[in-house]
XYZ file of C-alpha atoms in Angstrom:
510
model
C 19.587 8.130 -12.081
C 15.915 8.283 -10.523
C 13.943 9.170 -7.244
C 14.173 6.256 -5.818
C 10.221 5.304 -4.213
C 8.187 4.431 -2.317
C 7.346 0.200 -2.768
C 3.617 -0.924 -3.087
C 3.541 -2.753 -0.718
C 5.465 -0.544 1.736
C 1.823 2.767 0.671
C -0.093 0.309 1.083
C 0.640 -0.498 4.558
C 1.339 2.587 5.985
C -1.955 3.714 4.767
C -3.584 0.861 7.238
C -0.883 1.673 10.220
C -2.492 5.476 9.721
C -5.574 4.518 9.749
C -4.642 3.434 12.913
C -2.776 6.289 14.087
C -5.839 8.966 12.640
C -8.116 7.810 16.431
C -6.299 9.066 18.801
C -5.140 12.749 17.235
C -8.463 13.907 16.862
C -8.879 12.201 20.287
C -6.756 14.087 21.806
C -7.632 17.521 19.636
C -10.691 17.153 20.582
C -10.596 17.237 24.136
C -8.504 20.701 23.707
C -12.384 23.039 22.565
C -14.351 21.458 25.448
C -12.141 21.434 28.398
C -12.212 24.647 30.088
C -16.230 24.451 29.792
C -15.904 20.514 30.601
C -13.518 21.595 33.979
C -16.489 24.413 35.365
C -19.201 22.308 34.759
C -17.853 20.363 38.263
C -18.450 23.456 39.814
C -14.331 23.878 40.349
C -13.525 27.590 42.027
C -13.781 30.526 38.067
C -9.905 31.346 39.221
C -8.386 27.585 39.939
C -10.265 26.576 36.312
C -6.471 27.265 34.067
C -4.604 25.044 36.456
C -7.290 22.359 36.466
C -7.148 21.764 32.309
C -3.705 21.888 33.157
C -3.166 18.671 35.638
C -6.095 17.044 33.366
C -3.204 17.795 30.137
C -0.846 16.430 32.155
C -1.693 13.438 33.846
C -1.873 11.353 30.626
C 1.228 12.116 29.752
C 2.935 11.877 33.822
C 1.017 8.307 33.821
C 2.143 7.783 29.375
C 5.718 8.117 32.048
C 5.752 5.083 33.708
C 4.590 2.775 30.411
C 6.495 4.592 27.818
C 9.733 2.687 27.993
C 7.474 -0.807 29.175
C 5.279 -0.791 25.869
C 8.461 -0.208 23.947
C 10.536 -2.858 25.134
C 7.205 -5.048 25.187
C 7.171 -3.643 21.496
C 10.554 -4.947 21.236
C 9.997 -8.207 21.745
C 6.053 -9.714 21.788
C 5.993 -8.320 18.708
C 4.417 -3.995 17.466
C 1.394 -4.583 16.179
C 0.442 -6.814 19.372
C 1.123 -4.093 21.820
C 0.080 -0.526 19.392
C -3.839 -3.100 18.823
C -3.837 -3.662 22.867
C -2.450 0.828 23.168
C -5.656 1.207 20.695
C -8.359 -0.765 22.732
C -7.520 1.103 25.920
C -7.726 4.592 24.630
C -11.317 3.248 23.611
C -12.072 2.322 26.850
C -10.637 5.725 28.616
C -12.193 7.835 26.553
C -14.629 6.139 26.476
C -14.935 7.514 30.597
C -13.529 10.683 30.176
C -17.082 11.225 28.097
C -19.069 10.222 30.638
C -16.960 11.361 33.513
C -19.838 13.290 36.100
C -17.012 15.080 38.552
C -13.463 16.370 38.057
C -11.019 12.853 40.089
C -13.151 10.469 36.515
C -11.870 12.788 34.282
C -8.750 12.741 35.914
C -8.739 8.934 35.941
C -9.880 8.533 33.013
C -6.786 10.934 31.316
C -4.227 8.811 34.320
C -6.037 5.327 32.443
C -5.327 6.775 28.592
C -1.951 7.423 29.646
C -0.846 3.742 31.471
C -1.984 1.900 28.352
C -1.068 3.345 25.299
C 2.395 3.902 23.982
C 1.625 3.975 20.287
C 3.648 7.032 19.253
C 7.012 5.279 20.074
C 5.765 1.488 18.107
C 4.110 3.386 14.765
C 6.780 5.414 14.357
C 9.271 2.445 15.146
C 6.443 0.189 13.238
C 7.499 3.507 9.562
C 11.406 2.877 10.533
C 11.186 -0.701 9.986
C 9.170 -0.651 6.566
C 11.396 2.412 5.145
C 15.227 1.752 6.839
C 16.885 4.054 3.128
C 17.748 7.508 4.293
C 17.382 9.321 1.293
C 12.995 8.079 2.218
C 13.485 9.431 5.336
C 11.707 12.440 5.133
C 9.108 11.680 2.455
C 7.303 8.571 5.030
C 8.251 9.907 8.846
C 6.151 13.065 7.656
C 3.394 10.773 6.926
C 3.328 9.990 10.874
C 2.630 13.488 11.953
C 0.130 14.858 8.514
C -2.067 12.068 10.166
C -1.490 14.179 13.257
C -2.924 17.298 11.672
C -5.481 15.535 9.863
C -6.693 14.704 13.119
C -6.028 17.769 15.344
C -9.084 19.395 11.762
C -11.677 17.188 12.132
C -10.696 16.843 16.316
C -11.413 20.348 17.634
C -13.865 20.232 15.205
C -15.777 17.525 16.902
C -14.916 18.911 20.274
C -15.643 22.630 19.768
C -18.976 20.781 17.940
C -20.694 18.462 20.165
C -19.753 19.303 23.799
C -22.791 20.117 25.457
C -25.510 20.243 22.176
C -28.622 20.696 25.211
C -26.404 24.360 25.265
C -24.801 25.164 21.986
C -26.706 23.610 19.598
C -30.243 23.925 21.484
C -32.376 24.222 18.365
C -30.911 20.582 16.920
C -33.639 19.248 19.873
C -37.319 19.723 18.882
C -38.976 19.566 22.089
C -37.061 17.692 25.354
C -33.098 16.913 24.593
C -32.834 13.392 25.392
C -32.198 12.581 29.327
C -28.215 11.405 28.368
C -26.629 14.400 26.771
C -28.341 16.782 29.695
C -26.369 14.613 32.626
C -22.991 13.991 30.431
C -23.025 17.159 27.944
C -19.736 16.057 27.130
C -20.537 12.326 26.133
C -21.204 13.102 22.359
C -17.522 13.624 20.861
C -15.732 11.129 22.254
C -19.034 8.123 21.536
C -18.086 9.555 17.494
C -13.577 9.267 18.549
C -14.432 5.937 19.958
C -16.181 4.798 16.842
C -12.805 5.855 15.107
C -10.785 3.662 16.690
C -13.032 0.544 16.250
C -12.768 1.642 13.055
C -8.484 1.675 13.489
C -8.751 -1.560 16.090
C -10.647 -3.126 12.232
C -8.064 -2.417 10.478
C -5.670 -2.926 12.056
C -6.177 -5.995 13.056
C -7.511 -7.999 9.654
C -4.531 -6.164 7.506
C -1.627 -4.550 9.031
C 1.927 -6.864 8.503
C 4.071 -7.308 11.762
C 7.842 -5.419 11.340
C 9.730 -7.029 14.035
C 12.123 -8.818 12.565
C 11.951 -12.454 15.259
C 7.696 -12.206 14.177
C 7.277 -11.240 11.387
C 6.900 -14.846 10.398
C 5.073 -15.799 12.655
C 0.895 -16.642 11.977
C -1.238 -13.983 12.527
C -5.362 -15.430 12.437
C -5.812 -11.471 12.264
C -4.122 -10.854 8.862
C -5.066 -14.482 7.327
C -9.386 -13.275 8.167
C -8.005 -9.975 6.362
C -7.566 -11.898 3.778
C -10.405 -14.213 2.951
C -12.705 -11.335 3.502
C -10.013 -9.417 0.501
C -11.189 -12.397 -1.743
C -14.697 -12.833 -0.576
C -14.981 -9.665 -2.209
C -13.071 -9.886 -4.744
C -15.262 -12.846 -5.748
C -17.921 -11.068 -5.572
C -17.322 -8.029 -7.678
C -16.334 -10.631 -10.242
C -19.440 -12.430 -9.853
C -21.419 -9.207 -11.073
C -19.812 -8.286 -14.386
C -20.549 -12.033 -15.144
C -17.016 -12.269 -16.285
C -16.649 -16.364 -17.568
C -12.981 -16.223 -19.917
C -10.917 -18.572 -18.744
C -8.197 -15.844 -19.359
C -9.591 -13.310 -17.549
C -10.463 -16.423 -14.378
C -6.481 -17.044 -14.521
C -5.695 -12.868 -14.494
C -7.784 -12.520 -11.831
C -6.411 -15.270 -10.645
C -3.094 -13.479 -10.635
C -3.930 -10.916 -9.522
C -5.165 -11.827 -6.970
C -2.238 -13.253 -5.999
C -0.366 -10.575 -6.648
C -2.150 -8.689 -3.764
C -1.737 -11.101 -1.302
C 1.661 -11.348 -2.093
C 2.129 -7.639 -2.036
C 1.169 -7.014 1.428
C 3.932 -9.212 2.874
C 7.012 -7.380 3.565
C 10.065 -8.681 2.587
C 10.467 -11.082 4.755
C 13.771 -12.413 6.316
C 14.193 -15.242 8.911
C 15.795 -14.164 12.280
C 16.973 -16.415 14.982
C 14.807 -14.647 18.300
C 17.538 -13.758 20.938
C 14.993 -11.283 22.676
C 16.097 -7.449 21.927
C 20.056 -5.912 23.267
C 20.575 -5.055 26.926
C 18.461 -1.973 28.047
C 22.388 0.320 28.313
C 22.902 -0.482 24.860
C 20.829 2.011 23.665
C 22.019 5.056 25.228
C 25.179 6.257 23.337
C 26.619 9.399 23.309
C 23.682 10.838 19.810
C 20.538 9.046 21.154
C 20.329 10.431 24.450
C 21.405 14.599 23.123
C 18.351 12.984 20.443
C 15.780 12.210 23.494
C 17.145 16.044 24.600
C 15.927 17.688 22.428
C 12.669 15.546 21.531
C 11.501 16.044 24.941
C 12.498 19.691 25.097
C 10.233 20.772 21.900
C 7.634 17.952 23.640
C 7.261 20.519 26.258
C 7.285 23.661 25.176
C 4.775 22.827 21.755
C 2.422 20.532 24.372
C 2.565 23.589 26.475
C 1.959 26.120 24.596
C -1.102 24.195 22.661
C -2.242 23.532 26.524
C -2.035 27.664 27.948
C -3.335 28.757 23.722
C -6.363 27.067 24.564
C -7.120 28.524 27.689
C -6.244 31.741 26.429
C -9.059 32.350 23.913
C -11.161 30.424 26.797
C -11.088 32.531 29.362
C -12.551 36.100 30.666
C -11.624 39.182 29.534
C -10.932 41.970 31.813
C -10.782 45.258 30.940
C -8.546 46.936 34.202
C -6.674 49.321 32.303
C -3.436 47.805 32.050
C -0.169 49.749 34.007
C 3.158 48.930 31.962
C 4.044 44.625 31.998
C 0.628 44.434 34.274
C -2.436 43.087 31.849
C -4.457 39.907 31.583
C -7.876 38.115 30.883
C -7.895 36.188 28.173
C -10.697 36.444 24.347
C -13.563 35.319 26.925
C -14.170 32.456 23.299
C -16.987 30.118 23.289
C -16.120 26.637 23.032
C -16.959 26.548 18.921
C -14.687 29.704 17.967
C -11.498 28.080 19.758
C -12.151 24.063 17.093
C -12.935 26.737 14.151
C -9.764 27.968 14.840
C -7.949 25.030 15.444
C -10.166 23.268 12.530
C -7.797 26.075 10.437
C -4.203 25.848 11.924
C -4.774 21.502 10.872
C -5.747 22.456 7.671
C -2.842 25.078 7.492
C -0.711 21.969 9.124
C -1.512 20.035 6.670
C -0.679 21.386 3.307
C 2.569 22.280 4.491
C 3.237 18.804 6.068
C 1.814 17.186 2.118
C 3.692 19.915 -0.584
C 6.213 21.384 1.056
C 8.479 19.800 4.169
C 9.681 16.440 2.015
C 11.140 18.359 -0.660
C 12.859 21.064 2.186
C 13.563 18.466 4.315
C 15.357 16.908 0.916
C 17.452 19.676 0.425
C 18.640 21.317 3.456
C 18.277 17.665 5.381
C 16.783 16.803 9.221
C 18.862 18.645 10.997
C 20.142 22.041 9.790
C 15.686 21.838 9.471
C 15.397 21.249 13.027
C 18.411 23.997 14.268
C 16.363 26.915 12.283
C 12.482 26.377 13.123
C 13.137 25.569 16.979
C 14.650 29.225 16.814
C 10.571 30.590 16.269
C 9.597 28.867 19.351
C 10.484 31.228 21.361
C 9.456 34.433 19.248
C 6.299 32.872 19.127
C 6.042 32.554 22.748
C 7.631 35.978 24.287
C 4.371 37.951 21.401
C 1.951 35.637 22.090
C 0.340 38.171 25.285
C 0.518 41.592 23.743
C -2.180 40.508 21.600
C -4.391 41.351 23.440
C -3.984 44.929 23.755
C -4.645 45.309 19.926
C -8.302 46.798 18.141
C -10.648 43.927 18.969
C -11.050 44.033 14.817
C -6.801 42.693 15.475
C -6.882 39.965 17.525
C -8.875 37.033 15.444
C -5.805 37.982 12.873
C -2.797 37.968 15.334
C -4.455 34.315 17.029
C -4.768 33.290 13.052
C -1.083 34.131 12.696
C -0.192 32.654 16.204
C -0.905 28.663 15.149
C 1.220 28.987 11.318
C 3.649 30.004 13.410
C 3.134 26.783 15.522
C 1.777 25.033 13.062
C 4.975 25.023 10.520
C 7.637 25.384 12.902
C 6.064 22.307 15.235
C 5.527 20.926 11.982
C 9.244 21.076 10.237
C 10.410 20.414 14.018
C 9.010 16.473 15.127
C 9.918 15.064 12.014
C 13.072 16.012 11.823
C 13.737 15.476 15.321
C 12.160 12.109 14.493
C 14.681 11.216 12.155
C 17.866 12.048 13.482
C 15.854 9.978 17.223
C 16.230 6.902 13.918
C 19.057 6.657 12.766
C 21.724 7.229 16.421
C 20.180 3.967 17.331
C 23.132 1.882 17.545
C 20.719 -0.868 16.290
C 16.604 -1.390 14.958
C 16.814 -4.616 17.615
C 17.187 -1.173 20.429
C 14.732 0.599 18.150
C 11.638 -0.081 19.766
C 13.012 0.296 23.170
C 14.736 3.770 22.105
C 11.375 4.868 20.863
C 9.737 4.012 23.894
C 12.363 5.833 26.220
C 12.025 8.666 24.264
C 8.619 8.260 24.509
C 8.620 8.242 28.667
C 10.560 10.468 28.582
C 9.375 13.098 26.917
C 6.209 11.750 29.053
C 6.867 13.577 32.382
C 7.768 16.955 29.802
C 4.675 16.940 28.606
C 3.258 16.251 32.084
C 4.988 18.888 34.250
C 4.794 21.698 31.052
C 1.126 21.471 31.310
C 0.991 21.136 34.993
C 3.721 23.846 35.960
C 1.548 25.798 32.602
C -1.476 25.760 34.002
C 0.023 27.143 37.414
C 1.969 29.872 36.234
C -1.033 30.882 33.654
C -3.835 31.067 37.388
C -0.738 33.079 39.574
C -0.589 35.042 36.725
C -4.220 35.836 36.300
C -4.319 35.915 40.195
C -1.603 38.885 39.908
C -2.096 40.889 37.432
C 0.289 39.756 35.012
C -1.377 37.591 32.347
C 2.141 36.891 30.598
C 4.011 35.431 33.355
C 3.334 31.672 31.848
C 3.903 32.742 28.931
C 7.406 34.541 29.495
C 8.677 31.079 30.961
C 7.952 29.246 28.361
C 9.693 31.689 25.844
C 12.448 31.173 28.489
C 12.665 27.522 28.536
C 12.454 26.983 25.078
C 15.436 29.511 24.561
C 17.717 27.542 27.303
C 15.666 23.617 24.852
C 17.644 24.663 21.918
C 20.976 24.589 23.458
C 21.938 20.731 22.991
C 20.839 21.447 19.498
C 25.218 22.673 18.536
C 25.404 18.530 19.548
C 23.449 16.765 17.133
C 25.588 14.690 14.180
C 22.541 13.574 11.552
C 23.248 9.865 10.893
C 23.456 6.985 8.609
C 20.730 5.065 9.000
C 20.102 1.529 8.440
C 19.212 1.184 4.483
C 22.134 -0.760 4.028
C 23.519 -2.633 6.665
C 21.762 -5.571 7.841
C 20.743 -6.216 11.405
C 23.683 -8.190 11.833
C 26.189 -5.971 10.912
C 24.416 -3.212 12.161
C 24.288 -4.809 15.810
C 27.754 -5.899 15.942
C 29.033 -2.582 14.191
C 31.479 -0.082 16.420
C 31.943 3.686 15.876
C 33.247 6.553 18.056
C 31.387 7.657 21.530
C 30.476 10.918 20.059
C 28.746 10.378 16.536
C 27.650 6.967 17.433
């Protein structure tokens, strides 16, 4: 029996969705290599820099906590596409404000604004689920957005590490006096480049992305109408350059153009818009447990992603070790940190594309999630001890840690997403459920870096640099316990929307 495959129209829409998504991970990860130095440029006391780095990381997620559910409900009512494009537009504005920040409050405001206007993580996840409801195709489909995040995590640190503060880091780029703009706003260059990616994503989404919400997908879309005209214009121009006058060829071209227009459209079905179901229907036992597991993953992974660049940036401390009392960091420049994280992204991309679908199809998302979740506490526990290794071995240890983190996260997050999607009681509630997950995960992402930065600062002041890592390892261990209650859902592939909405199941498995 041949294996099921994604159809060409769906593949095309997933590619368009990926282009829309790419700018966000690039802008998010480009901040890591230079954020320590950006906060330092605001004349923050040296010992307090890790705390404020954590605050800047946290305020994006904390703001997103207040609006995540709103954007999820909005996408269930007004459509996925307009809600997503609005989020991209708001993020575009926020990164420009962030890049031109001249004070700590301005940078914090920019990050808060970005979190308030963007709930795209849940919306994109919902769109993928609506495009690919078949359970057997989900490992491949749900690995695409994490793959885009991984690609972004390659490009982002490279951009941030190489373009941040070019006047200081790359004086040889300039002949004579550097531009006044770069001297006044040393961190604007990576954000200007990121903004160009957002413009590209906005244009692609507006012109070519298909609405996936069942009750809105048949409504006229002015953006896609313009996109079709653009495609037809360039198709005709290409034919003209070939000087094709044969009538048969003309008919074939016309037929091909028609097929192309049909393929961008997903299967349509007229469904009466009765509005999204009540909010509380989203909270079944399984969906609640899945949200808890997803929030736990977000809490500890984002905290590690915030702490590790700070540890790499923090100056070395040559004070003799006394048992577990040792502090300091690796004292690396932003360009080296960007290099490390780019390699981390490349490894993640290869694993995501070539290994993940096969492993998950064989073992299933639940068993895969449980196995790889156990590696996180071990990784977090051993990370600070890399400072005690000989200098020649420290880079290798960091690469090993980043590899472990990359592989574990690449397997854990898509599996958690699949389980959460299949726990939804209805496709009409999927946007709401993902909105709830994004909002609560945002709170986790806010609390993790904030307390992580505070613990890092306290550890450095007291000489116990292991403090944040031991706390993180313990919290992560507790976060694995709810996985015992998880059950794999059946998904929506064989059920129309009306049937799914009317299903009644046992409350412990629903």
